[in-house]
Coordinates of C-alpha atoms and ligand atoms in Angstrom, one line a residue:
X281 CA 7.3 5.0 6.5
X282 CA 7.1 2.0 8.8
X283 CA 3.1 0.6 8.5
X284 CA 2.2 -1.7 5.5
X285 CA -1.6 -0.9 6.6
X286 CA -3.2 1.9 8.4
X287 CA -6.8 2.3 9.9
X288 CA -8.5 5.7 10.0
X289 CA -11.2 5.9 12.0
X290 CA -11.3 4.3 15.6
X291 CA -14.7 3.7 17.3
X292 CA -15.4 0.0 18.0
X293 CA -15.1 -1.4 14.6
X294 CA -12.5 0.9 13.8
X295 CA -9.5 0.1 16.9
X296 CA -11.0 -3.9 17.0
X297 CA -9.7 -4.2 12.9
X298 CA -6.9 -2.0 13.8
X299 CA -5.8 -4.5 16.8
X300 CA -7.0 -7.5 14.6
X301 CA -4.5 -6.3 11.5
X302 CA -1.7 -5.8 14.5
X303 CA -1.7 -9.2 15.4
X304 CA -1.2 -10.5 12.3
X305 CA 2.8 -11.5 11.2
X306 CA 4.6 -9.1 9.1
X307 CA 1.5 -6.3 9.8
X308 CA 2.6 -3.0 11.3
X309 CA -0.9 -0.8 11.7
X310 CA -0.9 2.6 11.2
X311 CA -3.8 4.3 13.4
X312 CA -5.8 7.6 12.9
X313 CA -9.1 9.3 14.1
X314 CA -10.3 12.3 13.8
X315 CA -10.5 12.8 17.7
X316 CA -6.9 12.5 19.0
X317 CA -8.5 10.9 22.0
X318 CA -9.7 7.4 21.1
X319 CA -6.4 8.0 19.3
X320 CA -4.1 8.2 22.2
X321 CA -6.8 5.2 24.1
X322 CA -6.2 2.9 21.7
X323 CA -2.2 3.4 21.9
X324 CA -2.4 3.2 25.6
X325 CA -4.7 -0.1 26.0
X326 CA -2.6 -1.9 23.7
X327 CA 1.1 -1.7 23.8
X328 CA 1.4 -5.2 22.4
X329 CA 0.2 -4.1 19.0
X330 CA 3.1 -1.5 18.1
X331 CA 0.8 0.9 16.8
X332 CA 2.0 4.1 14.5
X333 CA -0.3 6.8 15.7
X334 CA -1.0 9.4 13.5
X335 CA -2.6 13.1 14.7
X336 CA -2.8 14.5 11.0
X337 CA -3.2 12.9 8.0
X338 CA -0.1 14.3 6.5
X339 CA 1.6 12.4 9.4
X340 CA -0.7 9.3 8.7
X341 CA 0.6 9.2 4.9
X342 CA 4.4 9.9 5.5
X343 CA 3.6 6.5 8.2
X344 CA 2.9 4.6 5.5
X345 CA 4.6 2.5 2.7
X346 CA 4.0 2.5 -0.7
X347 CA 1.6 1.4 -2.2
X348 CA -0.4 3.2 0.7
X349 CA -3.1 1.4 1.9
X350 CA -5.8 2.6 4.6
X351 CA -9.0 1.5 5.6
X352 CA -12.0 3.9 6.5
X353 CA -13.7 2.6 9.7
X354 CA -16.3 5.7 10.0
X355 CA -19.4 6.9 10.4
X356 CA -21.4 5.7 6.8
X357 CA -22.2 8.8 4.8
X358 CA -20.6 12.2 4.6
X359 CA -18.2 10.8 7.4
X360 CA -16.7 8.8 4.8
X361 CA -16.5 11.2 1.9
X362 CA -14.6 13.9 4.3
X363 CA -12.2 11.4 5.3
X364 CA -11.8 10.2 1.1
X365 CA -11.4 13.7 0.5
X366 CA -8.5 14.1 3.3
X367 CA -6.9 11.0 2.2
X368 CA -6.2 11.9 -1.9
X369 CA -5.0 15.5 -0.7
X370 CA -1.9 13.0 1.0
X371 CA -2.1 9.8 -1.3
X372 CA -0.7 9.5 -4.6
X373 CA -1.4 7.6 -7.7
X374 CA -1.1 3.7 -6.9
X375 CA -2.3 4.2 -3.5
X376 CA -5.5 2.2 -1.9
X377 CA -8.3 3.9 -0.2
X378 CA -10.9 1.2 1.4
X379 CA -13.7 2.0 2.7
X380 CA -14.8 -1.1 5.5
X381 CA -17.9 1.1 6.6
X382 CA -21.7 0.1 5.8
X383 CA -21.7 2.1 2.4
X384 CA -24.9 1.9 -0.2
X385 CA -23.4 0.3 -3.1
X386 CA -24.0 3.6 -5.0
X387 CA -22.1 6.2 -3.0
X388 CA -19.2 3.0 -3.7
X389 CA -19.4 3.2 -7.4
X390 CA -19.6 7.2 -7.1
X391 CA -16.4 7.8 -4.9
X392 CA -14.5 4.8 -6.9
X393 CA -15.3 6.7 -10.1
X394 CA -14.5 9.8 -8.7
X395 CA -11.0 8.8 -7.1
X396 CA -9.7 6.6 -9.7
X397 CA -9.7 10.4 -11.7
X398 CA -6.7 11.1 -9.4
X399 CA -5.0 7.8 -10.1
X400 CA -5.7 6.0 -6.4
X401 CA -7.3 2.6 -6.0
X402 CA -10.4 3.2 -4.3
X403 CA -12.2 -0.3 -2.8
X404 CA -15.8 -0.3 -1.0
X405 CA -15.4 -3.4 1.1
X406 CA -18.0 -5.2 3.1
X407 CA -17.2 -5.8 6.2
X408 CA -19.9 -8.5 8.2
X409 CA -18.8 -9.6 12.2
X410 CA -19.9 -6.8 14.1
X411 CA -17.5 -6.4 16.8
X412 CA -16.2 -9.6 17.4
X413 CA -15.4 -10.2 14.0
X414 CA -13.6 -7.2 13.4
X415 CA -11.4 -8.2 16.0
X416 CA -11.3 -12.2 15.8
X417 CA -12.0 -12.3 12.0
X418 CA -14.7 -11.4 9.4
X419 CA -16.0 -12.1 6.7
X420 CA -14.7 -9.8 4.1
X421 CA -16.1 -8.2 0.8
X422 CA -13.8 -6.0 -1.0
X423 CA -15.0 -4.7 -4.8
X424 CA -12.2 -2.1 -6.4
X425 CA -10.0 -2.9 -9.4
X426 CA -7.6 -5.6 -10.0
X427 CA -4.7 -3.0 -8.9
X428 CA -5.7 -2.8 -5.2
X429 CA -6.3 -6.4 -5.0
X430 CA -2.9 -7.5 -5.5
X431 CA -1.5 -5.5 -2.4
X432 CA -5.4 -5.8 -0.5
X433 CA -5.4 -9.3 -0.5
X434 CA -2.8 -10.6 1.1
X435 CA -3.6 -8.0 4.0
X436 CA -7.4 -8.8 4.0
X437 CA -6.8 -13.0 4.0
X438 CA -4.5 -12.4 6.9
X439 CA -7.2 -11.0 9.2
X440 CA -10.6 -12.7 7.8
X441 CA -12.3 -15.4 9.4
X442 CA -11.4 -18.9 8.3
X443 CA -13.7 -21.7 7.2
X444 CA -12.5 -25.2 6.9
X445 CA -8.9 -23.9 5.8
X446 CA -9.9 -21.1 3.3
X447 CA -10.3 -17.7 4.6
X448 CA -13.6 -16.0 4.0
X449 CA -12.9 -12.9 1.9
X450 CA -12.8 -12.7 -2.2
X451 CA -12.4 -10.2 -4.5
X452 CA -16.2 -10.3 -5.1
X453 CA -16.0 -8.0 -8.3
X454 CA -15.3 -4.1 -9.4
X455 CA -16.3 -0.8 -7.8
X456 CA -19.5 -1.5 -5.8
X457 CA -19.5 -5.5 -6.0
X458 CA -18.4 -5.8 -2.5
X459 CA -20.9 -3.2 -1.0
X460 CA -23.7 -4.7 -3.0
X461 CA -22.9 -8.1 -2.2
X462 CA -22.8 -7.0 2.1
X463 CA -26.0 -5.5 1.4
X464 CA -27.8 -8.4 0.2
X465 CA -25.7 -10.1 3.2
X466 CA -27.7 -8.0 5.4
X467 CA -30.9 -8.6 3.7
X468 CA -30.7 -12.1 3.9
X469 CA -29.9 -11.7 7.7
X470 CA -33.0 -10.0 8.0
X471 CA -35.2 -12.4 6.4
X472 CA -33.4 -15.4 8.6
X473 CA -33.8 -14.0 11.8
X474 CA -37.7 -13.1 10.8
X475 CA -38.0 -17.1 10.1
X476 CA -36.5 -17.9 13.3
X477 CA -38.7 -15.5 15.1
X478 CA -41.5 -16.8 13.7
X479 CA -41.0 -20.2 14.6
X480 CA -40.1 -19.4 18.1
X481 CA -43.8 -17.4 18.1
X482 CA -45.4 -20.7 16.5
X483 CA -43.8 -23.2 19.1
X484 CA -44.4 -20.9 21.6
X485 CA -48.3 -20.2 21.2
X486 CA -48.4 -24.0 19.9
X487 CA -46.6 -25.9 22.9
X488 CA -47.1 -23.6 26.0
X489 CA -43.4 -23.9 26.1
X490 CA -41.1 -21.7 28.0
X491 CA -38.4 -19.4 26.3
X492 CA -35.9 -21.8 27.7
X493 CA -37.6 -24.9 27.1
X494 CA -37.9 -23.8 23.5
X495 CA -34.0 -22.3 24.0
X496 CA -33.3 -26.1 24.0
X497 CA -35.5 -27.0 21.2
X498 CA -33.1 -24.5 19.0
X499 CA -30.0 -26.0 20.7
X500 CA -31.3 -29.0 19.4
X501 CA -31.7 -27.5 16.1
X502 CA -28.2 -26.5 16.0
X503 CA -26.5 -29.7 15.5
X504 CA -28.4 -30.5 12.3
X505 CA -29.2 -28.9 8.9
X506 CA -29.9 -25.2 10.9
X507 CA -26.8 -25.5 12.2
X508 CA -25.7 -21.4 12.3
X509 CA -25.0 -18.6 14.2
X510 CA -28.2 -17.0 14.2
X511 CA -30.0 -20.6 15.1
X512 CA -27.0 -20.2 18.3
X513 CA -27.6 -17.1 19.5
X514 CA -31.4 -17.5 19.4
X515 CA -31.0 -19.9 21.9
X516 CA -29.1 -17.5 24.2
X517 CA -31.0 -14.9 24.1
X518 CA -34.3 -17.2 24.7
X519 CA -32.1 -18.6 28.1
X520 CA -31.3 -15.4 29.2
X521 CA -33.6 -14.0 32.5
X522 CA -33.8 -11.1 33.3
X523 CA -32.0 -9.9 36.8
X524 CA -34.8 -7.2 37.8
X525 CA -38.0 -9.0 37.3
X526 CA -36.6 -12.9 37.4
X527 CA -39.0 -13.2 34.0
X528 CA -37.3 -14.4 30.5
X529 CA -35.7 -11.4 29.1
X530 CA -37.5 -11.8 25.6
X531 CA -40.6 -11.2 27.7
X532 CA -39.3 -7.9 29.1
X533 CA -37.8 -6.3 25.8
X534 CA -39.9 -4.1 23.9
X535 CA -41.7 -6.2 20.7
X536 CA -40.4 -2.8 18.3
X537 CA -37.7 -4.3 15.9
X538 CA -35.4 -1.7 15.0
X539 CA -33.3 -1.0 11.8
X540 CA -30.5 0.5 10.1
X541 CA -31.4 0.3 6.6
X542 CA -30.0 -2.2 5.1
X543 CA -32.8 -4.4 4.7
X544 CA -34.5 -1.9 2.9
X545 CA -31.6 -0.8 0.6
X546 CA -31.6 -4.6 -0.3
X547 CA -35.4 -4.5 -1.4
X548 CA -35.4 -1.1 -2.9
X549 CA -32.3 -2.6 -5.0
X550 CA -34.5 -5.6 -5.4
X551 CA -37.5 -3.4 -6.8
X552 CA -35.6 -1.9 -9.4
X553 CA -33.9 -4.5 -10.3
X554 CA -37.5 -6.8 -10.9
X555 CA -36.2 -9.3 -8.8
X556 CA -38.2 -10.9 -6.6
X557 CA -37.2 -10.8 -2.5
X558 CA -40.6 -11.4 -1.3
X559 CA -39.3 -13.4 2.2
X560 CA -36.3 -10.2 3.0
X561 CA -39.7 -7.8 2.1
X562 CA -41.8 -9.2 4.4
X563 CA -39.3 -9.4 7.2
X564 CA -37.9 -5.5 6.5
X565 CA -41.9 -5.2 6.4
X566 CA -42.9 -7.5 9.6
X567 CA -40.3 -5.0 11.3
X568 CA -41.6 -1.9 10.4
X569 CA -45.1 -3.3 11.8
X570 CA -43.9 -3.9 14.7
X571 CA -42.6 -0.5 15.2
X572 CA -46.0 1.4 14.9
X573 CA -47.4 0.8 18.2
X574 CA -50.3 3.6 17.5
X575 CA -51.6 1.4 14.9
X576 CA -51.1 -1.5 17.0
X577 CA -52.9 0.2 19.3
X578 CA -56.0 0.6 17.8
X579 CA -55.8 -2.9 16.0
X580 CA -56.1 -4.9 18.9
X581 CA -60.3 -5.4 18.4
X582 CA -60.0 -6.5 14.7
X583 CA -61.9 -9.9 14.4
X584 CA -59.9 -13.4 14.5
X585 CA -60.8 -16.8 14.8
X586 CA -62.3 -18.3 17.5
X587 CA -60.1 -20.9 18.3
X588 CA -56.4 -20.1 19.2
X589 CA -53.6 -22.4 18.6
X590 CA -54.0 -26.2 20.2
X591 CA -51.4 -28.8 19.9
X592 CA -51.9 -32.0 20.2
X593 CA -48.8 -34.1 19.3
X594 CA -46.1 -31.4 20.0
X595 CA -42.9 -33.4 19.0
X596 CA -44.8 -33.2 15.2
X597 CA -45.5 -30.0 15.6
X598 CA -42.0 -28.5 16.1
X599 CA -40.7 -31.2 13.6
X600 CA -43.1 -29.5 11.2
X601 CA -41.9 -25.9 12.2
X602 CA -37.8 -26.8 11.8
X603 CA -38.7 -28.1 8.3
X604 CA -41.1 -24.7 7.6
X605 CA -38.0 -22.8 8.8
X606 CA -35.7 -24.9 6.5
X607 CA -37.6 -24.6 3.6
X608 CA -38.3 -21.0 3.9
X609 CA -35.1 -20.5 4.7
X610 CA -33.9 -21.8 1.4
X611 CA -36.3 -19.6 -0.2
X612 CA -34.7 -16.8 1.2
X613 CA -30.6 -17.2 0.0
X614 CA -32.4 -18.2 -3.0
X615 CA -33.9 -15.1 -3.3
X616 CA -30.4 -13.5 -2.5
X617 CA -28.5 -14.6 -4.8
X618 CA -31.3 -14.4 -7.5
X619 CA -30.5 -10.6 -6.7
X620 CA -26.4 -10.5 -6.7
X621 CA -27.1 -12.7 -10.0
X622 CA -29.3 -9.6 -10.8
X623 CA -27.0 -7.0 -9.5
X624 CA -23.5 -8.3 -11.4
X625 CA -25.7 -8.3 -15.0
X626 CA -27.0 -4.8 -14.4
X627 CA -23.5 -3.3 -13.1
X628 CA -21.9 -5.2 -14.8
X629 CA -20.0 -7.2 -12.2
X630 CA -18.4 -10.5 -12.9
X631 CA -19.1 -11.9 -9.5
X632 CA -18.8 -15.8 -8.5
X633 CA -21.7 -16.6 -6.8
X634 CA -20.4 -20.0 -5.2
X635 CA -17.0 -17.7 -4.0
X636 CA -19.6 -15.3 -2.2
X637 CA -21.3 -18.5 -0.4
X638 CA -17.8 -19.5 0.6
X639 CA -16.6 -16.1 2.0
X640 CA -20.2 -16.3 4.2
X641 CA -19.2 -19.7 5.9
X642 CA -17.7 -18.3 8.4
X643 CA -17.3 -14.4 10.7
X644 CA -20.4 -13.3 9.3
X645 CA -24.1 -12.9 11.0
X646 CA -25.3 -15.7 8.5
X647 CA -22.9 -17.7 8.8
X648 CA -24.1 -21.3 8.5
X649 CA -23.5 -24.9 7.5
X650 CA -25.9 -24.3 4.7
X651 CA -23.4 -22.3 2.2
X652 CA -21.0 -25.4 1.8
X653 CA -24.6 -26.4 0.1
X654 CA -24.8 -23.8 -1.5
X655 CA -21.1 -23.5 -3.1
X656 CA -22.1 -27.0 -3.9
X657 CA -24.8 -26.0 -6.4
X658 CA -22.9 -23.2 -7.9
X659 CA -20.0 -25.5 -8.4
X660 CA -22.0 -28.0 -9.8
X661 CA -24.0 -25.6 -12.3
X662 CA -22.6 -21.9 -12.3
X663 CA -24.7 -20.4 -14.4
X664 CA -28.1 -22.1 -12.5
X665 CA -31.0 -19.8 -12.9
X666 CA -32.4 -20.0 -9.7
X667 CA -30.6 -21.7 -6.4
X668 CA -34.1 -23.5 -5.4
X669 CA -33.8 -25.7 -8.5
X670 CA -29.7 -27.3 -7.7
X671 CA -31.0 -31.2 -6.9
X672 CA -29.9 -30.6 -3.2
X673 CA -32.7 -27.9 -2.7
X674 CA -34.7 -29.6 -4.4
X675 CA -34.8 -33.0 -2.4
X676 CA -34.9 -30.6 0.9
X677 CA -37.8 -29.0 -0.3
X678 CA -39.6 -32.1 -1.0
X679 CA -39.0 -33.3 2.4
X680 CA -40.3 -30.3 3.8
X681 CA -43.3 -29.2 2.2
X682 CA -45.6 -30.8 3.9
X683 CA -44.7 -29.7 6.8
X684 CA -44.2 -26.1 5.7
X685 CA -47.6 -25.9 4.1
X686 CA -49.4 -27.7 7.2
X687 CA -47.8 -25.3 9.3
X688 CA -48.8 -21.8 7.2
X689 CA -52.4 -23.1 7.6
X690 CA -52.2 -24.0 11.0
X691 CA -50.8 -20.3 11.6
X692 CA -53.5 -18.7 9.2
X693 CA -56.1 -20.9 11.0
X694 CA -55.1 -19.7 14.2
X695 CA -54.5 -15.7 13.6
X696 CA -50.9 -16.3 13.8
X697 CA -48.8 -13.9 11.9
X698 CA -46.1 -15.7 9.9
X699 CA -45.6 -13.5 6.9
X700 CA -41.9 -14.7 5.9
X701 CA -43.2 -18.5 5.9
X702 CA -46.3 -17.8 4.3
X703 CA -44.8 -15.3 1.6
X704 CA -41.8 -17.9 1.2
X705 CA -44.5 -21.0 0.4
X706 CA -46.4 -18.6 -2.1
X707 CA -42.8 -17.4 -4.0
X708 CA -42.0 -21.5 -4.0
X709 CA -45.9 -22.4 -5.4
X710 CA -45.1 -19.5 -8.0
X711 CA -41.9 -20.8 -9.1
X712 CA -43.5 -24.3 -9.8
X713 CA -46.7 -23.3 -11.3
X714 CA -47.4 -24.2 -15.1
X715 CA -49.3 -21.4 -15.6
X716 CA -49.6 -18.3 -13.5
X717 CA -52.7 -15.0 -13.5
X718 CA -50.1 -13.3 -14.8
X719 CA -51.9 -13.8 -18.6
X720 CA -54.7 -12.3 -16.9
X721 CA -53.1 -9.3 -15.7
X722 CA -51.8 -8.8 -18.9
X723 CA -55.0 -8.7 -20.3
X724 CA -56.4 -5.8 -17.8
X725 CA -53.0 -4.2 -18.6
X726 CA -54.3 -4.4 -22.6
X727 CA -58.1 -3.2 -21.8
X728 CA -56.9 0.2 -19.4
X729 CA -53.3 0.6 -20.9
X730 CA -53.3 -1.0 -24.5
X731 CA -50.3 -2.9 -22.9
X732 CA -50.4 -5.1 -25.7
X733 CA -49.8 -9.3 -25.0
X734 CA -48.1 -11.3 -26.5
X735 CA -49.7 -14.9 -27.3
X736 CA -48.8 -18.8 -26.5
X737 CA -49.5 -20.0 -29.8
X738 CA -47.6 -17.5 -32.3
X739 CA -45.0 -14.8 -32.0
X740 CA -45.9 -11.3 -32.2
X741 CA -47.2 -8.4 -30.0
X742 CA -51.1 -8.4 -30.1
X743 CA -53.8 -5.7 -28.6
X744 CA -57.9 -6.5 -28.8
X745 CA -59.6 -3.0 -29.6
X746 CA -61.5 -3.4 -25.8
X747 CA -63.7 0.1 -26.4
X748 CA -64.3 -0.9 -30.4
X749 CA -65.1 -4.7 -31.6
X750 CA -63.0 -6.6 -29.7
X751 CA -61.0 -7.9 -32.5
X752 CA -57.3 -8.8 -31.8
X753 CA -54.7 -6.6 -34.2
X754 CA -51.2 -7.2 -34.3
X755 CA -49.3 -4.1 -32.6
X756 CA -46.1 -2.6 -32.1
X757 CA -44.6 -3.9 -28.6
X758 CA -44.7 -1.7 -25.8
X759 CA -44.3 -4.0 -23.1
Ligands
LIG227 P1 -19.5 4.8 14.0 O1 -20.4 4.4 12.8 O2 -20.2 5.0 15.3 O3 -18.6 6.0 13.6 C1 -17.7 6.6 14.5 C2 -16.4 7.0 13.9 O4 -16.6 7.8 12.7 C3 -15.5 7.7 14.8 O5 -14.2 7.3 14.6 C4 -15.7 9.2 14.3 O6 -14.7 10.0 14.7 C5 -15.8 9.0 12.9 N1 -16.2 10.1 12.1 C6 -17.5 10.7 12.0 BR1 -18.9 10.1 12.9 N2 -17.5 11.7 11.2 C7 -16.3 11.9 10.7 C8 -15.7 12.8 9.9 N3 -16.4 13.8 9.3 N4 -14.3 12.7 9.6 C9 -13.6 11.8 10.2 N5 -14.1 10.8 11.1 C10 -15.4 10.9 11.3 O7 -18.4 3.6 14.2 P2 -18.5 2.0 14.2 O8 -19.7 1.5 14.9 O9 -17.2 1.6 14.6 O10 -18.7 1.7 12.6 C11 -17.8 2.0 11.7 C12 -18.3 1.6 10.3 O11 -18.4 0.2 10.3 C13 -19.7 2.2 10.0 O12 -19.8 2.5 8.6 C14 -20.6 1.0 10.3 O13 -21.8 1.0 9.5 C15 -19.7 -0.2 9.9 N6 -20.1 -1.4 10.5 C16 -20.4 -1.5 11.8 C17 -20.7 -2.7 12.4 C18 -21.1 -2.8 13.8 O14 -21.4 -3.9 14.3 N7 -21.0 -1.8 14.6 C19 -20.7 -3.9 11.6 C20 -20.3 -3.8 10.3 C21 -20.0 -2.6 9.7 P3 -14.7 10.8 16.1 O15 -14.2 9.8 17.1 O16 -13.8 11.9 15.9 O17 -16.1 11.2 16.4

């Protein structure tokens, strides 16, 4: 037994954390995959990394010191649970199982329960980067118990990405914490790049501008308060021409946004949870849209205003769009974390929300500037309510809404979709309004459903008899 780590599982995330663990001091990487090809690839492409190469897991377990400790770099789904299955008929009790795939929190807290019965840590770890990360460092997510922390850590700090001296992995909390916690990662990645998109559309249709003239607005962009990967990349891609035609490759690529599920695992966890993700909805939403091109199709005659788009001072006009994007963006991790905060009370988790916006600063997709606000607030008030109301958002938010609401009209005005700005203003006028129509809902709720309400002036439950006299009793609550 010569590895203190080994990796099962060796596609591209797979051999790029293998090789990433390798070239780490005091690491020795054990490697196994259920082909013996990429296997013997992986061995032959990098010498340098003294890999232990396994071609049975028998042979993987004896490779290994104890504690054993392997992470699972497959396929998401019954990929995972034959290789968990593999693993405990070779592990024995004190060993670590981690899975680094894409699980749904769920299946996590299923197989943890299920493996700690044979006395082996199991840990579901998020595992955000992509590619790059895996190999260069990312940001890391591990749930599981206690136990495997105290042998996981070490290993996982040593390969995750670093921001400003700490590295970005925590032990977010037990069995699924760490799945759920990448999910709503994901979700929040979904709802930023959505915002972005929309403002690219909106300068765009607004300004006449190129892709890369409006590659440099986002340049721009990127050495202030949007400073991020996402806001990076944008540019890139906006730059990029493409070789066959000579046109701006975002004007040859397909307008079908694809998916993988996340996103909507993050609102579906959202919906049961009553918590309210409106801006991550309507970009998981503003996807699927996009990706009915039959509807599209016969949509293209619906009625819209006369009058497209017409800027007159454009410098405004994109000022007003960055601080749209800002403020909506804000809305969105709000949301977020609203539904880790929401998450940890139902499961139980004891999760530290300003650790999570730490571990996101840096080798994730979202990684951004933003978090160190973010860590700021939760540092400052741990137990705050919701993010939007920590006095930083709250000065931001004034200093944008103007803007943001001037630029929802415009876009409404002008038959612009912008449903994550839009949705994002209406969550932020809903937070701050005194009183909502949700008293009258409750009242329609009472006349079809005898609901029941309960009253602003004295405690109780209350019902009026709608189909008798329309006198209020006092009645049992039902909710
Ligand atoms: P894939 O998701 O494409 O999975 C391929 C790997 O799964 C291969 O090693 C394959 O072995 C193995 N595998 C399968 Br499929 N079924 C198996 C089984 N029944 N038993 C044993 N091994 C099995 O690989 P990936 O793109 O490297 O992603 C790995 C994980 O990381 C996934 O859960 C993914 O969601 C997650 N992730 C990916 C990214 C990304 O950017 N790609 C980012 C973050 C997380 P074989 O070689 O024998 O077919």
């Amino acid at each position: 037994a010569v590895a203190n780590i080994g990796v099962v599982g060796l596609a591209v995330m797979g051999s790029n954390l293998a090789r990433n663990l390798a070239s780490r001091e005091g690491n020795t990487v054990a490697i196994y995959n259920r082909s013996r090809s990429k296997t013997d690839e992986l061995v032959e492409n990098h010498p340098e990394a003294g890999f232990v190469p396994a071609f049975a897991y028998e042979e993987f377990a004896a490779s290994l010191a104890k504690p054993r400790t392997a992470i699972i770099m497959v396929k998401a789904g019954a990929g995972t649970d034959a290789v968990i299955d593999a693993l405990v008929e070779v592990f024995e009790p004190g060993d670590i199982i981690v899975d680094g795939g894409n699980a749904l929190f769920t299946d996590t807290i299923r197989r943890e329960k299920a493996v700690r019965e044979t006395g082996i840590n199991f840990v579901g770890a998020g595992i955000s980067g992509g590619e790059e990360g895996a190999l260069l460092g990312p940001s890391i997510m591990p749930g599981g118990s206690d136990e495997s922390w105290v042998t996981l850590g070490p290993i996982l700090k040593s390969i995750a990405a670093v921001a400003e001296g700490e590295p970005c992995v925590t032990h977010v909390g037990h069995d699924g914490a760490g799945h759920f916690v990448k999910m709503v990662h994901n979700g929040i990645e979904y709802a930023d790049m959505q915002l972005i998109a929309e403002a690219y559309d909106l300068i765009r249709r607004g300004t006449g501008k190129t892709p890369a003239e409006i590659a440099d607005v986002f340049a721009e962009w990127n050495t202030g308060e949007l400073e991020s990967y996402l806001i990076e990349i944008t540019a890139e891609v906006l730059r990029q021409v493409d070789a066959s035609t000579g046109k701006p490759l975002v004007d040859v690529i397909l307008d079908q946004a694809g998916a993988k599920g996340t996103g909507a695992w993050t609102v579906q966890t959202a919906l049961s949870l009553g918590v309210p993700v409106s801006g991550i909805a309507e970009a998981t939403f503003a996807r699927s849209l996009s990706s009915h091109p039959e509807q599209r199709a016969v949509s293209g005659d619906l009625p819209g205003p006369e009058e497209g788009l017409e800027v007159e001072d454009v410098d405004a006009f994109i000022e007003d769009v960055r601080l749209a994007l800002y403020a909506s963006k804000i809305v969105a991790y709000s949301q977020g974390f609203d539904e880790i905060r929401a998450g940890a009370a139902e499961y139980d988790w004891n999760i530290d929300l300003g650790a999570v916006s730490k571990i996101w600063r840096a080798g994730c997709i979202i990684r951004a500037q933003f978090l160190n606000r973010i860590a700021d607030a939760y540092a400052e008030a741990p137990e705050l309510p919701v993010l939007l109301a920590a006095p930083y958002f709250v000065e931001a938010l004034g200093r944008a809404q103007g803007s943001w609401r001037r630029i929802v009209s415009t876009a409404s005005a002008a038959g612009i979709p912008a449903p994550a700005f839009s949705s994002s203003l209406s969550y932020y006028d809903g937070l701050r309004a005194e009183r909502l129509p949700a008293a009258l809902v409750q009242g329609q709720r009472d006349f079809f459903g005898a609901h029941t309400y309960k009253r602003i002036d004295k405690p109780g439950t209350f019902h009026t008899l709608w189909s008798g006299d329309r006198t209020e009793i006092e009645a049992e609550d039902t909710h």
